[in-house]
mmCIF file of C-alpha atoms in Angstrom:
data_model
loop_
_atom_site.group_PDB
_atom_site.id
_atom_site.type_symbol
_atom_site.label_atom_id
_atom_site.label_comp_id
_atom_site.label_asym_id
_atom_site.label_seq_id
_atom_site.Cartn_x
_atom_site.Cartn_y
_atom_site.Cartn_z
ATOM 1 C CA MET A 1 -28.285 -10.453 1.593
ATOM 2 C CA HIS A 2 -26.166 -7.422 2.392
ATOM 3 C CA GLN A 3 -28.061 -5.851 5.270
ATOM 4 C CA LEU A 4 -31.267 -6.127 7.290
ATOM 5 C CA SER A 5 -32.521 -3.276 9.463
ATOM 6 C CA SER A 6 -35.749 -2.342 11.198
ATOM 7 C CA ARG A 7 -37.381 0.610 12.891
ATOM 8 C CA VAL A 8 -40.514 1.530 14.823
ATOM 9 C CA LYS A 9 -42.072 4.840 13.813
ATOM 10 C CA GLU A 10 -41.451 7.502 16.453
ATOM 11 C CA GLU A 11 -44.395 8.992 18.316
ATOM 12 C CA ARG A 12 -44.026 12.452 16.760
ATOM 13 C CA SER A 13 -43.783 11.022 13.251
ATOM 14 C CA LEU A 14 -46.811 8.810 13.890
ATOM 15 C CA SER A 15 -48.793 11.743 15.259
ATOM 16 C CA ASN A 16 -47.947 13.889 12.220
ATOM 17 C CA LYS A 17 -49.027 11.133 9.881
ATOM 18 C CA ILE A 18 -52.387 10.764 11.613
ATOM 19 C CA ASP A 19 -52.929 14.560 11.563
ATOM 20 C CA ASN A 20 -51.971 14.839 7.886
ATOM 21 C CA LYS A 21 -54.351 12.028 6.929
ATOM 22 C CA GLU A 22 -57.255 13.263 9.028
ATOM 23 C CA GLY A 23 -60.115 10.791 8.991
ATOM 24 C CA LYS A 24 -58.215 8.052 7.155
ATOM 25 C CA TYR A 25 -57.171 6.015 10.190
ATOM 26 C CA GLN A 26 -59.711 4.675 12.671
ATOM 27 C CA CYS A 27 -57.203 2.747 14.799
ATOM 28 C CA LEU A 28 -53.481 2.020 14.954
ATOM 29 C CA ASN A 29 -53.887 -1.235 13.041
ATOM 30 C CA ASP A 30 -55.008 0.822 10.034
ATOM 31 C CA ILE A 31 -51.497 2.289 9.777
ATOM 32 C CA THR A 32 -49.353 -0.098 7.786
ATOM 33 C CA ASP A 33 -45.856 1.251 8.454
ATOM 34 C CA ILE A 34 -45.612 1.641 12.226
ATOM 35 C CA VAL A 35 -43.022 -1.115 11.958
ATOM 36 C CA GLY A 36 -40.686 -1.028 8.984
ATOM 37 C CA ILE A 37 -38.117 -3.570 7.814
ATOM 38 C CA ARG A 38 -35.529 -2.898 5.122
ATOM 39 C CA ILE A 39 -33.664 -5.650 3.321
ATOM 40 C CA ILE A 40 -30.719 -4.646 1.149
ATOM 41 C CA THR A 41 -29.494 -7.231 -1.337
ATOM 42 C CA TYR A 42 -26.323 -7.343 -3.367
ATOM 43 C CA LEU A 43 -28.043 -7.659 -6.743
ATOM 44 C CA ASP A 44 -31.383 -6.650 -8.230
ATOM 45 C CA SER A 45 -32.207 -10.302 -9.054
ATOM 46 C CA ASP A 46 -31.851 -11.109 -5.336
ATOM 47 C CA VAL A 47 -34.767 -8.766 -4.643
ATOM 48 C CA ASP A 48 -37.137 -11.126 -6.470
ATOM 49 C CA THR A 49 -35.666 -14.164 -4.709
ATOM 50 C CA ILE A 50 -36.252 -12.645 -1.276
ATOM 51 C CA ALA A 51 -39.683 -11.406 -2.343
ATOM 52 C CA GLU A 52 -40.750 -14.979 -3.095
ATOM 53 C CA MET A 53 -39.552 -16.087 0.345
ATOM 54 C CA ILE A 54 -41.514 -13.284 2.027
ATOM 55 C CA LYS A 55 -44.709 -14.147 0.135
ATOM 56 C CA LYS A 56 -44.449 -17.712 1.433
ATOM 57 C CA GLU A 57 -43.968 -16.612 5.044
ATOM 58 C CA PHE A 58 -46.396 -13.676 5.345
ATOM 59 C CA ASN A 59 -49.758 -12.427 4.140
ATOM 60 C CA ILE A 60 -49.220 -9.664 1.589
ATOM 61 C CA ASP A 61 -51.635 -6.730 1.374
ATOM 62 C CA VAL A 62 -51.487 -6.440 -2.415
ATOM 63 C CA GLU A 63 -53.622 -3.306 -2.555
ATOM 64 C CA ASN A 64 -51.231 -1.310 -0.369
ATOM 65 C CA SER A 65 -47.994 -2.869 -1.645
ATOM 66 C CA VAL A 66 -46.106 -1.319 -4.542
ATOM 67 C CA ASP A 67 -43.212 -2.300 -6.780
ATOM 68 C CA LYS A 68 -41.469 1.040 -7.247
ATOM 69 C CA ARG A 69 -39.026 -0.597 -9.656
ATOM 70 C CA LYS A 70 -41.842 -0.346 -12.221
ATOM 71 C CA LEU A 71 -42.746 3.298 -11.698
ATOM 72 C CA ASP A 72 -42.467 5.974 -14.376
ATOM 73 C CA ASN A 73 -39.086 7.332 -15.389
ATOM 74 C CA ASP A 74 -39.647 10.634 -13.581
ATOM 75 C CA VAL A 75 -38.872 8.812 -10.307
ATOM 76 C CA PHE A 76 -35.291 8.658 -11.558
ATOM 77 C CA GLY A 77 -33.107 5.881 -10.112
ATOM 78 C CA TYR A 78 -35.140 5.026 -7.023
ATOM 79 C CA ARG A 79 -36.252 1.426 -7.420
ATOM 80 C CA SER A 80 -37.528 -0.505 -4.418
ATOM 81 C CA LEU A 81 -40.090 -3.217 -3.713
ATOM 82 C CA HIS A 82 -42.456 -2.287 -0.878
ATOM 83 C CA TYR A 83 -44.631 -4.966 0.708
ATOM 84 C CA VAL A 84 -47.292 -4.354 3.332
ATOM 85 C CA ALA A 85 -47.435 -7.648 5.221
ATOM 86 C CA SER A 86 -48.951 -9.355 8.248
ATOM 87 C CA PHE A 87 -48.430 -12.643 10.050
ATOM 88 C CA LYS A 88 -50.241 -15.714 8.756
ATOM 89 C CA GLU A 89 -52.954 -17.306 10.859
ATOM 90 C CA GLU A 90 -50.901 -20.368 11.786
ATOM 91 C CA ARG A 91 -48.187 -18.155 13.213
ATOM 92 C CA CYS A 92 -50.659 -15.978 15.083
ATOM 93 C CA ASN A 93 -51.922 -19.096 16.863
ATOM 94 C CA LEU A 94 -48.590 -19.214 18.662
ATOM 95 C CA THR A 95 -48.651 -17.480 22.041
ATOM 96 C CA GLU A 96 -45.790 -15.081 21.315
ATOM 97 C CA PHE A 97 -47.430 -13.847 18.081
ATOM 98 C CA LYS A 98 -51.043 -13.470 19.264
ATOM 99 C CA PRO A 99 -50.610 -9.759 20.263
ATOM 100 C CA PHE A 100 -49.594 -8.995 16.639
ATOM 101 C CA LYS A 101 -52.478 -10.794 14.933
ATOM 102 C CA ASP A 102 -53.968 -7.717 13.241
ATOM 103 C CA MET A 103 -50.786 -5.677 12.911
ATOM 104 C CA LYS A 104 -49.435 -4.792 9.482
ATOM 105 C CA PHE A 105 -45.858 -3.805 8.760
ATOM 106 C CA GLU A 106 -43.865 -2.603 5.780
ATOM 107 C CA ILE A 107 -41.014 -4.540 4.187
ATOM 108 C CA GLN A 108 -38.743 -2.705 1.745
ATOM 109 C CA ILE A 109 -36.419 -4.734 -0.475
ATOM 110 C CA ARG A 110 -33.798 -3.104 -2.666
ATOM 111 C CA SER A 111 -30.327 -3.711 -4.069
ATOM 112 C CA ILE A 112 -27.209 -1.922 -2.801
ATOM 113 C CA LEU A 113 -27.208 0.396 -5.822
ATOM 114 C CA GLN A 114 -30.917 1.140 -5.435
ATOM 115 C CA HIS A 115 -30.263 1.919 -1.777
ATOM 116 C CA ALA A 116 -27.335 4.172 -2.688
ATOM 117 C CA TRP A 117 -29.582 6.190 -4.979
ATOM 118 C CA ALA A 118 -32.308 6.465 -2.338
ATOM 119 C CA GLU A 119 -29.826 7.717 0.271
ATOM 120 C CA ILE A 120 -28.212 10.265 -2.066
ATOM 121 C CA GLU A 121 -31.614 11.356 -3.353
ATOM 122 C CA HIS A 122 -32.744 11.932 0.233
ATOM 123 C CA ASP A 123 -29.616 13.964 0.950
ATOM 124 C CA LEU A 124 -30.103 16.110 -2.157
ATOM 125 C CA GLY A 125 -33.758 16.635 -1.342
ATOM 126 C CA TYR A 126 -35.123 16.012 -4.865
ATOM 127 C CA LYS A 127 -37.409 13.010 -5.302
ATOM 128 C CA SER A 128 -39.014 13.557 -8.703
ATOM 129 C CA ALA A 129 -38.497 15.279 -12.022
ATOM 130 C CA VAL A 130 -41.089 17.879 -11.044
ATOM 131 C CA SER A 131 -38.984 19.099 -8.110
ATOM 132 C CA VAL A 132 -35.678 19.230 -10.027
ATOM 133 C CA PRO A 133 -34.620 22.461 -11.774
ATOM 134 C CA ASP A 134 -34.787 21.964 -15.553
ATOM 135 C CA ASN A 135 -31.054 22.400 -16.123
ATOM 136 C CA PHE A 136 -30.294 19.507 -13.719
ATOM 137 C CA ILE A 137 -32.807 16.976 -15.038
ATOM 138 C CA ARG A 138 -30.386 15.670 -17.679
ATOM 139 C CA SER A 139 -27.765 14.932 -14.997
ATOM 140 C CA PHE A 140 -30.325 13.134 -12.832
ATOM 141 C CA ASN A 141 -31.430 11.011 -15.776
ATOM 142 C CA ARG A 142 -27.852 10.180 -16.723
ATOM 143 C CA LEU A 143 -27.006 9.039 -13.182
ATOM 144 C CA SER A 144 -30.232 7.056 -12.985
ATOM 145 C CA ALA A 145 -29.359 5.245 -16.212
ATOM 146 C CA LEU A 146 -25.818 4.536 -15.010
ATOM 147 C CA LEU A 147 -27.014 2.956 -11.754
ATOM 148 C CA GLU A 148 -29.675 0.911 -13.503
ATOM 149 C CA THR A 149 -27.124 -0.260 -16.078
ATOM 150 C CA ALA A 150 -24.697 -1.212 -13.309
ATOM 151 C CA ASP A 151 -27.409 -3.288 -11.588
ATOM 152 C CA ILE A 152 -28.140 -5.079 -14.864
ATOM 153 C CA GLU A 153 -24.458 -5.689 -15.607
ATOM 154 C CA PHE A 154 -23.723 -7.074 -12.125
ATOM 155 C CA ASP A 155 -26.605 -9.503 -12.563
ATOM 156 C CA ARG A 156 -25.321 -10.510 -15.998
ATOM 157 C CA LEU A 157 -21.810 -10.963 -14.617
ATOM 158 C CA LYS A 158 -23.122 -13.215 -11.836
ATOM 159 C CA LYS A 159 -24.993 -15.381 -14.351
ATOM 160 C CA ASP A 160 -21.945 -15.597 -16.637
ATOM 161 C CA LEU A 161 -19.691 -16.610 -13.731
ATOM 162 C CA LYS A 162 -22.195 -19.280 -12.635
ATOM 163 C CA SER A 163 -22.284 -20.598 -16.199
ATOM 164 C CA TYR A 164 -18.470 -20.633 -16.357
ATOM 165 C CA GLU A 165 -18.232 -22.510 -13.048
ATOM 166 C CA LYS A 166 -20.791 -25.044 -14.246
ATOM 167 C CA ARG A 167 -18.825 -25.691 -17.448
ATOM 168 C CA LEU A 168 -15.413 -25.839 -15.765
ATOM 169 C CA PRO A 169 -15.251 -29.610 -15.043
ATOM 170 C CA GLN A 170 -15.807 -30.386 -18.730
ATOM 171 C CA LEU A 171 -13.436 -27.619 -19.848
ATOM 172 C CA ILE A 172 -10.743 -28.916 -17.500
ATOM 173 C CA GLU A 173 -11.174 -32.439 -18.798
ATOM 174 C CA ASN A 174 -11.074 -31.402 -22.474
ATOM 175 C CA THR A 175 -8.578 -28.511 -22.557
ATOM 176 C CA PRO A 176 -6.729 -28.260 -19.209
ATOM 177 C CA ASN A 177 -3.827 -26.330 -20.728
ATOM 178 C CA ASP A 178 -6.210 -23.556 -21.766
ATOM 179 C CA ILE A 179 -7.759 -23.100 -18.315
ATOM 180 C CA GLU A 180 -6.010 -20.386 -16.329
ATOM 181 C CA ILE A 181 -5.468 -20.706 -12.603
ATOM 182 C CA ASN A 182 -8.077 -18.739 -10.657
ATOM 183 C CA GLN A 183 -10.292 -19.369 -7.649
ATOM 184 C CA ALA A 184 -13.093 -20.990 -9.650
ATOM 185 C CA SER A 185 -10.790 -23.275 -11.643
ATOM 186 C CA ILE A 186 -8.756 -24.579 -8.695
ATOM 187 C CA ILE A 187 -11.935 -25.240 -6.693
ATOM 188 C CA SER A 188 -13.345 -27.223 -9.612
ATOM 189 C CA PHE A 189 -10.035 -29.060 -10.063
ATOM 190 C CA ALA A 190 -9.781 -29.916 -6.367
ATOM 191 C CA ASN A 191 -13.360 -31.161 -6.221
ATOM 192 C CA ASN A 192 -12.810 -33.527 -9.166
ATOM 193 C CA SER A 193 -9.204 -34.698 -8.708
ATOM 194 C CA GLN A 194 -8.816 -38.280 -7.469
ATOM 195 C CA VAL A 195 -5.363 -37.500 -6.090
ATOM 196 C CA ILE A 196 -6.744 -34.603 -4.040
ATOM 197 C CA LYS A 197 -9.545 -36.844 -2.781
ATOM 198 C CA SER A 198 -6.901 -39.433 -1.770
ATOM 199 C CA ALA A 199 -4.996 -36.733 0.106
ATOM 200 C CA ILE A 200 -8.196 -35.705 1.917
ATOM 201 C CA SER A 201 -8.810 -39.330 2.910
ATOM 202 C CA ILE A 202 -5.283 -39.631 4.302
ATOM 203 C CA ILE A 203 -5.661 -36.427 6.328
ATOM 204 C CA GLN A 204 -9.048 -37.454 7.730
ATOM 205 C CA SER A 205 -7.904 -40.984 8.583
ATOM 206 C CA ILE A 206 -5.172 -39.526 10.808
ATOM 207 C CA SER A 207 -6.757 -36.384 12.235
ATOM 208 C CA ASN A 208 -10.496 -37.055 11.902
ATOM 209 C CA CYS A 209 -10.880 -33.400 10.894
ATOM 210 C CA ALA A 210 -13.963 -32.098 9.105
ATOM 211 C CA ILE A 211 -14.191 -30.628 5.605
ATOM 212 C CA ASN A 212 -15.444 -27.024 5.697
ATOM 213 C CA ASN A 213 -16.867 -24.826 2.966
ATOM 214 C CA ILE A 214 -14.161 -22.161 3.167
ATOM 215 C CA THR A 215 -12.755 -21.543 -0.306
ATOM 216 C CA SER A 216 -10.394 -18.636 0.365
ATOM 217 C CA SER A 217 -7.552 -19.060 -2.079
ATOM 218 C CA GLU A 218 -5.472 -15.880 -1.895
ATOM 219 C CA ILE A 219 -2.340 -17.496 -0.441
ATOM 220 C CA LEU A 220 -2.670 -20.588 -2.646
ATOM 221 C CA LEU A 221 -2.963 -18.459 -5.783
ATOM 222 C CA LYS A 222 0.113 -16.480 -4.749
ATOM 223 C CA GLN A 223 2.062 -19.702 -4.213
ATOM 224 C CA LEU A 224 1.014 -21.158 -7.557
ATOM 225 C CA ASN A 225 2.022 -17.898 -9.221
ATOM 226 C CA PHE A 226 5.396 -17.982 -7.432
ATOM 227 C CA LEU A 227 5.943 -21.529 -8.703
ATOM 228 C CA ASP A 228 5.011 -20.421 -12.236
ATOM 229 C CA ILE A 229 2.000 -22.735 -12.366
ATOM 230 C CA SER A 230 -0.410 -20.711 -14.486
ATOM 231 C CA THR A 231 -2.791 -23.299 -15.964
ATOM 232 C CA ILE A 232 -4.774 -26.272 -14.686
ATOM 233 C CA GLY A 233 -2.917 -28.461 -17.165
ATOM 234 C CA LYS A 234 0.434 -27.524 -15.661
ATOM 235 C CA LEU A 235 -0.926 -28.033 -12.136
ATOM 236 C CA ASP A 236 -2.159 -31.502 -13.082
ATOM 237 C CA ILE A 237 1.260 -32.401 -14.517
ATOM 238 C CA PHE A 238 2.945 -31.500 -11.237
ATOM 239 C CA LEU A 239 0.339 -33.379 -9.217
ATOM 240 C CA THR A 240 0.692 -36.490 -11.392
ATOM 241 C CA SER A 241 4.495 -36.475 -11.449
ATOM 242 C CA TYR A 242 4.766 -35.963 -7.666
ATOM 243 C CA GLN A 243 1.748 -38.128 -6.783
ATOM 244 C CA GLU A 244 3.416 -40.993 -4.899
ATOM 245 C CA LYS A 245 5.820 -38.926 -2.822
ATOM 246 C CA TYR A 246 3.282 -36.126 -2.432
ATOM 247 C CA LEU A 247 0.745 -38.444 -0.780
ATOM 248 C CA LEU A 248 3.455 -39.785 1.519
ATOM 249 C CA PHE A 249 4.367 -36.192 2.351
ATOM 250 C CA VAL A 250 0.737 -35.407 3.206
ATOM 251 C CA LYS A 251 0.654 -38.439 5.504
ATOM 252 C CA GLU A 252 3.933 -37.607 7.269
ATOM 253 C CA TYR A 253 3.040 -33.935 7.729
ATOM 254 C CA THR A 254 -0.429 -34.722 9.076
ATOM 255 C CA MET A 255 0.963 -37.267 11.553
ATOM 256 C CA GLU A 256 3.687 -34.926 12.754
ATOM 257 C CA SER A 257 1.551 -31.797 13.075
ATOM 258 C CA TYR A 258 -1.402 -33.709 14.546
ATOM 259 C CA ASN A 259 0.841 -34.972 17.334
ATOM 260 C CA GLN A 260 1.822 -31.393 18.183
ATOM 261 C CA GLU A 261 -0.798 -29.938 20.508
ATOM 262 C CA GLY A 262 -2.850 -27.208 18.839
ATOM 263 C CA CYS A 263 -0.933 -27.462 15.575
ATOM 264 C CA PHE A 264 -3.459 -29.206 13.329
ATOM 265 C CA PRO A 265 -6.817 -27.535 12.496
ATOM 266 C CA ILE A 266 -10.136 -29.155 13.398
ATOM 267 C CA SER A 267 -11.333 -28.649 9.829
ATOM 268 C CA ILE A 268 -9.805 -28.151 6.389
ATOM 269 C CA SER A 269 -11.125 -27.216 2.954
ATOM 270 C CA MET A 270 -10.839 -29.101 -0.318
ATOM 271 C CA LEU A 271 -8.093 -26.621 -1.266
ATOM 272 C CA THR A 272 -5.832 -27.599 1.641
ATOM 273 C CA PRO A 273 -4.169 -30.504 -0.236
ATOM 274 C CA LEU A 274 -3.269 -28.123 -3.075
ATOM 275 C CA TYR A 275 -1.622 -25.864 -0.522
ATOM 276 C CA TYR A 276 0.390 -28.897 0.647
ATOM 277 C CA LEU A 277 1.329 -29.611 -2.975
ATOM 278 C CA CYS A 278 2.765 -26.108 -3.356
ATOM 279 C CA ILE A 279 4.741 -26.635 -0.143
ATOM 280 C CA TYR A 280 6.129 -29.941 -1.420
ATOM 281 C CA ILE A 281 7.087 -28.500 -4.829
ATOM 282 C CA ALA A 282 8.790 -25.520 -3.171
ATOM 283 C CA LEU A 283 10.734 -27.801 -0.831
ATOM 284 C CA ASP A 284 11.732 -30.023 -3.745
ATOM 285 C CA LYS A 285 12.938 -27.014 -5.741
ATOM 286 C CA ASN A 286 14.699 -25.593 -2.678
ATOM 287 C CA VAL A 287 12.688 -22.354 -2.831
ATOM 288 C CA TYR A 288 10.445 -22.939 0.210
ATOM 289 C CA ASP A 289 11.797 -20.145 2.411
ATOM 290 C CA GLU A 290 11.649 -17.655 -0.445
ATOM 291 C CA MET A 291 8.070 -18.656 -1.317
ATOM 292 C CA ILE A 292 6.905 -18.397 2.299
ATOM 293 C CA LYS A 293 8.533 -14.996 2.664
ATOM 294 C CA LYS A 294 6.691 -13.680 -0.385
ATOM 295 C CA THR A 295 3.291 -15.278 0.266
ATOM 296 C CA ARG A 296 2.773 -15.594 4.006
ATOM 297 C CA THR A 297 1.158 -12.698 5.832
ATOM 298 C CA ASN A 298 2.135 -13.694 9.382
ATOM 299 C CA ASN A 299 5.016 -15.280 11.234
ATOM 300 C CA ASP A 300 3.309 -16.585 14.383
ATOM 301 C CA ASN A 301 4.182 -19.666 16.406
ATOM 302 C CA PHE A 302 1.653 -21.820 14.544
ATOM 303 C CA ALA A 303 3.252 -20.919 11.211
ATOM 304 C CA LEU A 304 6.734 -21.582 12.549
ATOM 305 C CA ARG A 305 5.685 -25.001 13.891
ATOM 306 C CA SER A 306 4.181 -25.764 10.479
ATOM 307 C CA ASP A 307 7.484 -24.858 8.807
ATOM 308 C CA ILE A 308 9.297 -27.361 10.984
ATOM 309 C CA ALA A 309 6.682 -30.050 10.375
ATOM 310 C CA PHE A 310 6.689 -29.493 6.599
ATOM 311 C CA LYS A 311 10.487 -29.726 6.390
ATOM 312 C CA SER A 312 10.568 -32.772 8.649
ATOM 313 C CA ALA A 313 7.913 -34.541 6.541
ATOM 314 C CA TYR A 314 9.787 -33.759 3.341
ATOM 315 C CA ALA A 315 13.033 -35.143 4.818
ATOM 316 C CA LYS A 316 11.286 -38.401 5.749
ATOM 317 C CA VAL A 317 9.876 -38.819 2.246
ATOM 318 C CA ASN A 318 13.205 -37.887 0.633
ATOM 319 C CA PRO A 319 15.963 -39.216 2.909
ATOM 320 C CA GLN A 320 19.498 -38.207 1.935
#
């Protein structure tokens, strides 16, 4: 979900609505949008996912709800799912919800691109083909088609990436030299490498740190690129050839940095051992300082202490 916002209809707006619909509303509970909630998703497919969640949590007034994604083409690019909802009986039995038992509220769900159209449309002041001058209708239709196509293509791209990530373990096993280094491939490699799992076990046995879900790989990718490691096959060759000394290096570095107050993190990701591998390779090739200069974004005390610990660990594993 990208954004969630809410509003309560202002008194003047509420009064105007009641006046304009004279005789329609007998009490405030008859007005379904005094409270409005807007949920903006990243993709159009997410709208349906959230809609299913909402239907499980709330009563939906089907008669007054509308899926504006299915309206006629003269609405142009505005596509939004509008639910009129109320709290379910079991929730209204709770003390804090009893005052809202008969209250209805509106929930709008739309994608970022659908929201962009709605905001621009509101700014332009034209909400249908009827209100648009004839010589501008073609432009409106073209923009509507572009936004709808973009929504569809982003959804397709997400599905294709998910499919690629699902197939990666088998692709890596069968043709590692054909798999380029990218965030998805190194995450898959790290999650399935026995050497990486051994490194994680060594780190945890010394530091008792947790494994987090952070998969940021920008620095790691830069380091692999600096070391000219462009495929998973090449990465695996380095990991295999350095395995024994690399695991000793991981142990020595963890022990040294863990003993320095505030130097070792309380949690690491599955990618951390690959970062250590890049450090070890760079130290072994005598290009560590150059690599750090080109890939590190800060030069704080923590980083400097890590430099010392890395070099000390390497010296212990490779005594002169």
